[in-house]
Amino acid sequence: QVQLVQSGAEVKKPGASVKVSCKAFEYTFTSYYVHWVRQAPGHGLEWMGQINPSGGGASFAQKFQGRGTIIRDTSTNTVYMEMSGLRPEDTAMYYCARGGITVAGTPNWFDAWGQGTLVTVSS
Amino acid sequence: DIQMTQSPSSVSASVGDRVTITCRASQRINTWLAWYQQKPGKAPKLLIYAASTLQSGVPSRFSGIRSGTDFTLTINGLQPEDFGTYYCQQADSFPYSFGQGTNLEIK
């Protein structure tokens, strides 16, 4: 079945960068948007950004623009989310999720999720 | 940006009860709304999309309805496995946004 598998937990110091991967299985990788959603401990869900794996175009919420990058590797069906200038308040579980169909422009609700990657930012 | 206001923030109910959770969008989003269930330590799970369409495999006791910019998730006949936190999400426009969540506890 459709599966998204993320890389393992990371511990980073303030100011560092982190790169989280999300590998897709059992569907046509370039046909669906992939999104990133984060959840700080004890808090709700926060949408961060998305990528169209077909063309590679990515969009970030304004809050993360300038610090966040999303790229994809179509040879390995993997999406990467990198965030720089990490702060303690970036400590969160980071999820990737499958969104809408790229060519059809279907709405972006998230029908498959990765298991999450805990990123801890601490000095 | 579209704000999603979800209520209540928490609810406690007994097995067999009917539970309703509401989400209000700050502007018109048509039916571009989804509901998710999240259990502790797990990723969210899509329950309903397009305001009222049940995701495959989701029990029929879950239902959703839209009235203008108000959206309601109803659980008819609460089951023990329905505990968790429920979120709404608007898929109308960037940045996609979630409600604050409703923590459902089984009495």
Tab-separated table of C-alpha atoms in Angstrom:
chain	number	residue	atom	x	y	z
A	1	GLN	CA	0.000	0.000	0.000
A	2	VAL	CA	0.998	3.662	-0.249
A	3	GLN	CA	3.756	4.362	2.227
A	4	LEU	CA	5.991	7.283	3.140
A	5	VAL	CA	9.097	6.430	5.152
A	6	GLN	CA	11.065	9.201	6.834
A	7	SER	CA	14.620	9.417	8.103
A	8	GLY	CA	15.508	9.107	11.768
A	9	ALA	CA	15.526	11.540	14.646
A	10	GLU	CA	17.972	14.437	14.665
A	11	VAL	CA	19.512	16.536	17.421
A	12	LYS	CA	20.882	19.897	16.338
A	13	LYS	CA	22.380	22.947	17.942
A	14	PRO	CA	20.829	26.386	17.467
A	15	GLY	CA	21.878	27.917	14.175
A	16	ALA	CA	22.491	24.556	12.518
A	17	SER	CA	20.633	23.044	9.563
A	18	VAL	CA	18.705	19.801	9.315
A	19	LYS	CA	17.711	17.724	6.299
A	20	VAL	CA	14.863	15.247	6.616
A	21	SER	CA	14.061	12.698	3.934
A	22	CYS	CA	10.758	11.127	2.926
A	23	LYS	CA	10.791	8.121	0.596
A	24	ALA	CA	7.617	7.140	-1.240
A	25	PHE	CA	6.492	3.608	-1.996
A	26	GLU	CA	3.703	1.961	-3.968
A	27	TYR	CA	2.419	4.878	-6.014
A	28	THR	CA	3.542	7.012	-8.923
A	29	PHE	CA	5.833	9.485	-7.164
A	30	THR	CA	5.486	12.307	-9.671
A	31	SER	CA	1.696	12.228	-9.658
A	32	TYR	CA	1.056	13.599	-6.169
A	33	TYR	CA	2.185	16.639	-4.227
A	34	VAL	CA	4.215	15.972	-1.091
A	35	HIS	CA	3.732	18.276	1.878
A	36	TRP	CA	5.542	18.921	5.133
A	37	VAL	CA	3.643	19.440	8.390
A	38	ARG	CA	5.204	19.921	11.787
A	39	GLN	CA	3.958	19.503	15.326
A	40	ALA	CA	5.716	21.007	18.323
A	41	PRO	CA	5.473	18.977	21.541
A	42	GLY	CA	1.976	19.246	22.968
A	43	HIS	CA	0.809	21.482	20.136
A	44	GLY	CA	-1.265	21.234	16.975
A	45	LEU	CA	-0.404	20.700	13.327
A	46	GLU	CA	1.317	23.395	11.276
A	47	TRP	CA	1.571	23.250	7.495
A	48	MET	CA	5.017	24.185	6.265
A	49	GLY	CA	5.199	23.717	2.528
A	50	GLN	CA	4.802	21.482	-0.482
A	51	ILE	CA	6.591	20.245	-3.576
A	52	ASN	CA	5.359	19.081	-6.937
A	53	PRO	CA	7.619	16.057	-7.534
A	54	SER	CA	6.933	16.238	-11.262
A	55	GLY	CA	8.448	19.631	-11.982
A	56	GLY	CA	10.181	20.204	-8.654
A	57	GLY	CA	8.415	23.474	-7.892
A	58	ALA	CA	8.068	24.109	-4.159
A	59	SER	CA	6.143	26.539	-1.982
A	60	PHE	CA	6.624	27.394	1.660
A	61	ALA	CA	4.435	29.137	4.179
A	62	GLN	CA	5.676	32.692	4.608
A	63	LYS	CA	6.839	31.864	8.126
A	64	PHE	CA	9.448	29.468	6.729
A	65	GLN	CA	10.470	31.294	3.585
A	66	GLY	CA	14.175	31.978	3.536
A	67	ARG	CA	14.890	29.147	5.968
A	68	GLY	CA	13.238	26.183	4.315
A	69	THR	CA	13.989	24.245	1.158
A	70	ILE	CA	12.172	21.281	-0.343
A	71	ILE	CA	13.722	19.249	-3.152
A	72	ARG	CA	13.031	15.869	-4.700
A	73	ASP	CA	15.000	13.064	-6.302
A	74	THR	CA	12.871	11.248	-8.850
A	75	SER	CA	15.448	8.465	-9.225
A	76	THR	CA	14.824	7.361	-5.646
A	77	ASN	CA	11.277	8.651	-5.134
A	78	THR	CA	12.489	10.748	-2.231
A	79	VAL	CA	11.625	14.229	-1.047
A	80	TYR	CA	13.956	16.200	1.196
A	81	MET	CA	13.071	19.073	3.505
A	82	GLU	CA	15.955	21.190	4.753
A	83	MET	CA	15.676	23.931	7.325
A	84	SER	CA	18.475	26.268	8.264
A	85	GLY	CA	19.034	28.648	11.152
A	86	LEU	CA	17.399	26.274	13.601
A	87	ARG	CA	16.024	27.688	16.857
A	88	PRO	CA	14.861	25.868	19.992
A	89	GLU	CA	11.269	26.622	18.962
A	90	ASP	CA	11.820	24.516	15.821
A	91	THR	CA	11.896	21.442	18.062
A	92	ALA	CA	9.047	19.376	16.689
A	93	MET	CA	7.927	16.219	14.958
A	94	TYR	CA	8.168	16.766	11.226
A	95	TYR	CA	5.816	14.816	8.974
A	96	CYS	CA	5.692	14.416	5.234
A	97	ALA	CA	2.296	13.702	3.720
A	98	ARG	CA	0.882	12.911	0.288
A	99	GLY	CA	-1.424	15.570	-1.101
A	100	GLY	CA	-3.406	16.142	-4.242
A	101	ILE	CA	-2.839	14.918	-7.779
A	102	THR	CA	-0.418	17.249	-9.557
A	103	VAL	CA	-1.773	17.202	-13.096
A	104	ALA	CA	-5.425	17.208	-12.068
A	105	GLY	CA	-5.040	19.975	-9.504
A	106	THR	CA	-7.097	18.075	-6.946
A	107	PRO	CA	-7.351	19.549	-3.450
A	108	ASN	CA	-4.514	19.042	-1.047
A	109	TRP	CA	-5.744	16.939	1.789
A	110	PHE	CA	-3.347	14.394	3.084
A	111	ASP	CA	-4.229	10.743	2.640
A	112	ALA	CA	-0.897	9.174	3.560
A	113	TRP	CA	1.638	10.303	6.138
A	114	GLY	CA	5.171	9.425	7.056
A	115	GLN	CA	5.892	8.157	10.543
A	116	GLY	CA	7.402	11.470	11.569
A	117	THR	CA	10.941	12.643	12.289
A	118	LEU	CA	11.671	14.250	15.636
A	119	VAL	CA	14.017	17.194	15.339
A	120	THR	CA	15.366	18.503	18.626
A	121	VAL	CA	17.158	21.840	18.715
A	122	SER	CA	19.129	22.353	21.881
A	123	SER	CA	22.453	23.763	22.937
B	1	ASP	CA	-4.465	33.696	5.459
B	2	ILE	CA	-7.483	31.550	6.332
B	3	GLN	CA	-7.967	30.898	10.032
B	4	MET	CA	-9.693	27.718	11.186
B	5	THR	CA	-11.395	27.980	14.573
B	6	GLN	CA	-12.194	24.606	16.070
B	7	SER	CA	-14.374	23.848	19.081
B	8	PRO	CA	-14.493	22.490	21.653
B	9	SER	CA	-10.833	22.154	22.568
B	10	SER	CA	-11.627	19.030	24.529
B	11	VAL	CA	-14.591	16.735	25.063
B	12	SER	CA	-15.247	13.727	27.251
B	13	ALA	CA	-17.933	11.259	26.247
B	14	SER	CA	-19.096	7.724	26.923
B	15	VAL	CA	-19.166	4.745	24.620
B	16	GLY	CA	-22.288	4.935	22.506
B	17	ASP	CA	-22.595	8.724	22.747
B	18	ARG	CA	-22.882	11.120	19.848
B	19	VAL	CA	-20.019	13.610	19.628
B	20	THR	CA	-19.879	16.726	17.469
B	21	ILE	CA	-16.825	18.857	16.709
B	22	THR	CA	-17.094	22.139	14.846
B	23	CYS	CA	-14.687	24.059	12.673
B	24	ARG	CA	-15.317	27.583	11.383
B	25	ALA	CA	-13.345	29.058	8.507
B	26	SER	CA	-12.521	32.773	8.524
B	27	GLN	CA	-13.597	33.006	4.882
B	28	ARG	CA	-15.429	30.953	2.318
B	29	ILE	CA	-13.651	27.688	1.479
B	30	ASN	CA	-16.518	25.889	-0.287
B	31	THR	CA	-16.141	22.195	0.558
B	32	TRP	CA	-12.347	22.207	0.678
B	33	LEU	CA	-12.117	20.825	4.173
B	34	ALA	CA	-10.737	17.625	5.661
B	35	TRP	CA	-10.904	16.019	9.092
B	36	TYR	CA	-8.115	13.986	10.690
B	37	GLN	CA	-7.771	11.806	13.754
B	38	GLN	CA	-4.453	11.636	15.574
B	39	LYS	CA	-3.598	9.201	18.321
B	40	PRO	CA	-0.733	9.827	20.750
B	41	GLY	CA	2.643	9.218	19.162
B	42	LYS	CA	1.154	8.570	15.716
B	43	ALA	CA	0.748	10.477	12.488
B	44	PRO	CA	-2.678	11.929	11.701
B	45	LYS	CA	-5.132	9.819	9.751
B	46	LEU	CA	-7.496	11.212	7.125
B	47	LEU	CA	-11.132	10.575	8.060
B	48	ILE	CA	-13.201	12.841	5.833
B	49	TYR	CA	-12.418	15.023	2.821
B	50	ALA	CA	-14.429	17.438	0.737
B	51	ALA	CA	-16.321	18.239	3.949
B	52	SER	CA	-18.469	15.105	3.848
B	53	THR	CA	-16.788	12.270	1.917
B	54	LEU	CA	-15.651	9.370	4.056
B	55	GLN	CA	-12.118	8.171	3.355
B	56	SER	CA	-11.920	4.513	2.376
B	57	GLY	CA	-11.841	2.224	5.397
B	58	VAL	CA	-13.197	4.787	7.856
B	59	PRO	CA	-16.217	3.533	9.817
B	60	SER	CA	-19.603	4.927	8.820
B	61	ARG	CA	-20.203	6.285	12.334
B	62	PHE	CA	-18.060	9.233	11.244
B	63	SER	CA	-19.774	11.890	9.165
B	64	GLY	CA	-19.189	15.463	8.109
B	65	ILE	CA	-21.367	18.334	6.973
B	66	ARG	CA	-20.896	21.888	5.807
B	67	SER	CA	-23.090	24.919	6.425
B	68	GLY	CA	-21.582	28.019	4.886
B	69	THR	CA	-18.221	28.460	6.562
B	70	ASP	CA	-19.111	26.110	9.426
B	71	PHE	CA	-18.130	22.464	9.294
B	72	THR	CA	-19.135	19.703	11.674
B	73	LEU	CA	-17.654	16.297	12.336
B	74	THR	CA	-20.059	13.908	14.030
B	75	ILE	CA	-19.300	10.553	15.586
B	76	ASN	CA	-22.481	8.519	16.071
B	77	GLY	CA	-22.122	5.694	18.558
B	78	LEU	CA	-18.731	6.490	20.048
B	79	GLN	CA	-16.371	3.523	20.299
B	80	PRO	CA	-13.410	3.074	22.686
B	81	GLU	CA	-10.945	3.312	19.796
B	82	ASP	CA	-12.193	6.788	18.853
B	83	PHE	CA	-10.093	8.528	21.509
B	84	GLY	CA	-7.495	10.962	20.232
B	85	THR	CA	-7.200	14.458	18.864
B	86	TYR	CA	-9.234	15.596	15.871
B	87	TYR	CA	-8.163	18.328	13.482
B	88	CYS	CA	-9.844	20.097	10.614
B	89	GLN	CA	-7.778	21.393	7.679
B	90	GLN	CA	-8.680	23.806	4.912
B	91	ALA	CA	-7.402	22.906	1.461
B	92	ASP	CA	-8.778	25.964	-0.307
B	93	SER	CA	-5.671	28.127	-0.488
B	94	PHE	CA	-2.100	28.689	0.693
B	95	PRO	CA	-1.058	28.458	3.388
B	96	TYR	CA	-3.100	25.374	4.158
B	97	SER	CA	-4.133	25.594	7.780
B	98	PHE	CA	-5.405	23.383	10.547
B	99	GLY	CA	-7.760	23.957	13.412
B	100	GLN	CA	-6.311	23.954	16.912
B	101	GLY	CA	-7.506	20.417	17.581
B	102	THR	CA	-10.136	18.749	19.775
B	103	ASN	CA	-8.988	16.214	22.319
B	104	LEU	CA	-11.600	13.450	22.640
B	105	GLU	CA	-11.500	11.416	25.827
B	106	ILE	CA	-13.578	8.333	26.459
B	107	LYS	CA	-15.174	8.332	29.916
